[in-house]
Amino acid sequence: MSQEPDLADRVDHYGELTRSLLDSGALTTDWSEAFDAVPRAAFLPDLAWPHDMDTGTDRAVDRRTDPEDWERAVYANVPITTQWDDGKHSGSEPGRVPTSSASMPSVVTRMLADLAVFPDARVLEIGTGTGWNAGLLSARLGDRCVVTVEVDETVAVSARAALARLGLRPKVVCGDGGEGHPDEAPYDRVIVTAGVRQLPAAWLEQTRPGGLIVAPWGTHYSDEDALVRLTVADDGSASGPFLRPLEFMKLRAQRLDWRRFGNHVGEYPGDAAETETSVSLSDLGEDRRFLGPKFVLGLCVPDCAHVVNSGEDSSTVWFFDMTEGSRSWASVVFRTGARPATVHQSGPRKLWDEVSGALEWWRERGSPGLGSFGLTVLPDGTHRPWLAEPDHPVPSFAG
Ligand SMILES: C[S@@+](CC[C@H](N)C(=O)[O-])C[C@H]1O[C@@H](n2cnc3c(N)ncnc32)[C@H](O)[C@@H]1O
C-alpha cells in the first residue's frame, strides 16, 4: 500500500492566507507575485512559537513531530517568535523575551504597501529576522536593490541560507542597523522591522531627498508603537504622519531596561505628596491595546515610563522619570468600583500632574486618534511630534 499522503485532502494554508490578505486589502495586487514566489514557511525553523492573539500567549510548534500543526501555524496571520532571549534560550518552552520573529503577515504586507516601491528602488531593511520580508523585496525589486541588516549573527546566517534556498541573494549584513549601511547609500526607501524610540541620524543621512522611511516608532511610555512614514527633505530632516498602531520587538539598543527603576522608589509612600483624582483606568486607556490616549500621553510627557500592576481589588499605575539622575515617580491606586483614586507623587517632576494635564489637553481637542498626529525628525536627531500639521507641535507637559 502506498504511504504517500493524499494530496487532494491537503489544506492549502498558504492559499487561504493569501486570499484573506487580498480580501482585507492588506496584500495589494502589485505584491501578489512576490508573495506567491516567497512562501513564509521557507523562512521558519522546525521549532517556532506562534503567538495566540486572543490570549497573548505563545506555544511551541515543531515540524518534526507535528508537520500539519506547524504548517497551519506558519500560515496563520499571527507573529511567530523564532528566537528568545537573544539566543540564550533552549528547549521548547517559551523564553522570557522574544528577540527575533517572523512578523504577522498582514503587518508585513501592509508595511510593504506603505513603502511605495517602484522599479529599481534601492531599499534598506533594518531587522532581517527570518529573511522573509527581505525575500519579498528581492523577488519584487531584484537582489541588487535590497540591503538588509541584522544585529544577531545566528539569525543573519539562517536568513541568508533560507533566502539562498529560494535563489534569492539580497545583501544580508550582520551589524547594528542603527548605523544603517553607508556602503550602499543613498537609499530610496528604508523599512524598519523593529520598534524604535529614537530614529538614528544615519537613516536620514542615508536616504535620498524625497525618499521614505517607514518605521514602527513610539515612546518609552508604552511598548506599543505606531507606524510612521517620513519623507526626507533636502535639508536632511524627515517628516510625515503616523499611519496606524502596531507593536514590534525593539531595536536591541533601545529596549527599556526595567531594572533601572529598581531603586527609584525608596520607602512607599515615604514623603510623597498625596492627592486624589477622578480619572479612571479606562480614561488612561489601560483597558485596551492601541486605542485611547496612551500613545499621545507618551508624546506629551517625555522621558516617562509607566506600568500597571493589577491586583484583585485594585490596580496601581506607576510612572517613572527616565531623565538621567532623576528619581521622580508617581503612583495612582485605582480601587475596583470606587472613586476617587489615590495619587502619590515624589521628586521634582510631578509626573501625575504632567500625565493628567496631557490627558486634559487631548480631550479638549476632541480626543484625536493616532492618525491625526505626525513626527518631524531634524538632522541633529531632535524629534518633534505634531498634531495635524508639522508647525503645530504637541506641547510638552514636562515640568
Ligand atoms: C521582528 S524581527 C524582524 C522580522 C523580519 N523582517 C522578518 O521578515 O522576519 C526584528 C529583528 O530585528 C533585529 N534587530 C534588533 N535590533 C537590531 C539592530 N540594532 N540592528 C539590526 N537588527 C536588529 C532582531 O534581532 C530581530 O531579528
mmCIF file of N, CA, C and O in Angstrom, residues 15 22 30-31 37 77 80 103 129 140 157 168 189 198 224 231 241 272 338 342 346 364 371 373 379 384-385 392:
data_model
loop_
_atom_site.group_PDB
_atom_site.id
_atom_site.type_symbol
_atom_site.label_atom_id
_atom_site.label_comp_id
_atom_site.label_asym_id
_atom_site.label_seq_id
_atom_site.Cartn_x
_atom_site.Cartn_y
_atom_site.Cartn_z
ATOM 1 N N GLY A 15 -2.611 29.299 0.401
ATOM 2 C CA GLY A 15 -3.651 29.864 -0.476
ATOM 3 C C GLY A 15 -4.706 30.594 0.352
ATOM 4 O O GLY A 15 -5.140 31.692 0.003
ATOM 5 N N LEU A 22 -5.597 39.347 0.596
ATOM 6 C CA LEU A 22 -6.074 40.113 -0.565
ATOM 7 C C LEU A 22 -7.451 40.697 -0.275
ATOM 8 O O LEU A 22 -7.723 41.872 -0.536
ATOM 9 N N ASP A 30 -0.030 44.355 -6.498
ATOM 10 C CA ASP A 30 1.334 44.526 -7.025
ATOM 11 C C ASP A 30 2.349 43.669 -6.256
ATOM 12 O O ASP A 30 3.460 43.458 -6.731
ATOM 13 N N TRP A 31 1.974 43.198 -5.053
ATOM 14 C CA TRP A 31 2.873 42.333 -4.284
ATOM 15 C C TRP A 31 2.511 40.845 -4.417
ATOM 16 O O TRP A 31 3.219 39.991 -3.864
ATOM 17 N N ALA A 37 5.763 33.720 -4.769
ATOM 18 C CA ALA A 37 7.082 33.137 -5.053
ATOM 19 C C ALA A 37 7.916 32.927 -3.789
ATOM 20 O O ALA A 37 8.879 32.167 -3.795
ATOM 21 N N ASN A 77 -2.354 34.155 10.319
ATOM 22 C CA ASN A 77 -1.993 35.584 10.336
ATOM 23 C C ASN A 77 -1.609 36.007 11.752
ATOM 24 O O ASN A 77 -2.291 36.806 12.388
ATOM 25 N N ILE A 80 5.259 35.048 14.728
ATOM 26 C CA ILE A 80 5.842 33.803 15.230
ATOM 27 C C ILE A 80 7.250 34.089 15.750
ATOM 28 O O ILE A 80 8.126 34.543 14.992
ATOM 29 N N SER A 103 7.289 38.454 11.454
ATOM 30 C CA SER A 103 6.188 39.359 11.818
ATOM 31 C C SER A 103 4.876 38.835 11.251
ATOM 32 O O SER A 103 4.844 37.988 10.357
ATOM 33 N N GLY A 129 15.679 39.461 10.620
ATOM 34 C CA GLY A 129 14.900 38.382 11.231
ATOM 35 C C GLY A 129 14.986 37.113 10.399
ATOM 36 O O GLY A 129 16.080 36.682 10.001
ATOM 37 N N ARG A 140 10.603 41.143 -5.697
ATOM 38 C CA ARG A 140 9.918 42.224 -6.427
ATOM 39 C C ARG A 140 10.908 43.147 -7.145
ATOM 40 O O ARG A 140 10.671 43.567 -8.280
ATOM 41 N N VAL A 157 22.730 34.520 9.643
ATOM 42 C CA VAL A 157 23.214 33.356 8.886
ATOM 43 C C VAL A 157 22.032 32.496 8.428
ATOM 44 O O VAL A 157 21.960 32.061 7.271
ATOM 45 N N LEU A 168 17.443 33.533 -3.809
ATOM 46 C CA LEU A 168 17.445 34.988 -3.583
ATOM 47 C C LEU A 168 18.732 35.385 -2.862
ATOM 48 O O LEU A 168 19.125 34.723 -1.891
ATOM 49 N N ARG A 189 14.335 53.963 -0.144
ATOM 50 C CA ARG A 189 13.382 53.543 0.884
ATOM 51 C C ARG A 189 14.143 52.875 2.034
ATOM 52 O O ARG A 189 15.065 52.086 1.789
ATOM 53 N N GLN A 198 14.140 56.189 19.183
ATOM 54 C CA GLN A 198 14.902 57.345 18.693
ATOM 55 C C GLN A 198 15.382 56.968 17.297
ATOM 56 O O GLN A 198 16.124 55.988 17.155
ATOM 57 N N GLU A 224 3.798 49.903 23.010
ATOM 58 C CA GLU A 224 3.095 49.975 21.726
ATOM 59 C C GLU A 224 3.800 50.967 20.804
ATOM 60 O O GLU A 224 4.342 51.969 21.264
ATOM 61 N N THR A 231 9.026 61.420 5.025
ATOM 62 C CA THR A 231 9.648 61.780 3.750
ATOM 63 C C THR A 231 10.861 62.641 4.055
ATOM 64 O O THR A 231 10.763 63.610 4.816
ATOM 65 N N PRO A 241 3.282 61.452 8.618
ATOM 66 C CA PRO A 241 2.207 61.086 9.536
ATOM 67 C C PRO A 241 2.391 59.710 10.170
ATOM 68 O O PRO A 241 3.105 58.850 9.635
ATOM 69 N N ALA A 272 6.103 61.233 49.866
ATOM 70 C CA ALA A 272 5.405 61.633 48.635
ATOM 71 C C ALA A 272 4.122 62.396 48.988
ATOM 72 O O ALA A 272 3.441 62.054 49.954
ATOM 73 N N ALA A 338 -14.639 52.027 42.900
ATOM 74 C CA ALA A 338 -14.610 53.171 43.824
ATOM 75 C C ALA A 338 -13.797 54.313 43.226
ATOM 76 O O ALA A 338 -12.768 54.095 42.611
ATOM 77 N N THR A 342 -6.299 57.272 44.510
ATOM 78 C CA THR A 342 -5.305 57.940 45.364
ATOM 79 C C THR A 342 -3.988 58.122 44.612
ATOM 80 O O THR A 342 -3.448 57.154 44.054
ATOM 81 N N SER A 346 6.359 61.962 43.995
ATOM 82 C CA SER A 346 7.604 62.228 44.710
ATOM 83 C C SER A 346 8.647 62.727 43.722
ATOM 84 O O SER A 346 8.727 62.240 42.590
ATOM 85 N N GLU A 364 -9.631 67.988 25.341
ATOM 86 C CA GLU A 364 -10.126 69.306 24.896
ATOM 87 C C GLU A 364 -10.066 69.434 23.375
ATOM 88 O O GLU A 364 -10.800 70.222 22.796
ATOM 89 N N GLY A 371 -3.895 58.764 13.925
ATOM 90 C CA GLY A 371 -3.707 59.193 12.539
ATOM 91 C C GLY A 371 -3.725 60.706 12.368
ATOM 92 O O GLY A 371 -3.407 61.219 11.290
ATOM 93 N N PHE A 373 -1.825 62.601 14.155
ATOM 94 C CA PHE A 373 -0.509 63.061 14.612
ATOM 95 C C PHE A 373 0.580 62.694 13.601
ATOM 96 O O PHE A 373 0.372 61.823 12.738
ATOM 97 N N PRO A 379 17.880 66.881 11.413
ATOM 98 C CA PRO A 379 19.162 66.209 11.172
ATOM 99 C C PRO A 379 19.988 66.021 12.445
ATOM 100 O O PRO A 379 20.772 65.090 12.539
ATOM 101 N N ARG A 384 10.236 65.926 16.862
ATOM 102 C CA ARG A 384 9.140 66.858 17.155
ATOM 103 C C ARG A 384 7.811 66.266 16.710
ATOM 104 O O ARG A 384 7.445 66.358 15.534
ATOM 105 N N PRO A 385 7.062 65.645 17.635
ATOM 106 C CA PRO A 385 5.725 65.170 17.267
ATOM 107 C C PRO A 385 4.770 66.344 17.073
ATOM 108 O O PRO A 385 4.932 67.374 17.734
ATOM 109 N N HIS A 392 2.428 72.539 14.075
ATOM 110 C CA HIS A 392 1.647 72.518 15.321
ATOM 111 C C HIS A 392 2.213 71.443 16.243
ATOM 112 O O HIS A 392 1.615 70.375 16.411
#
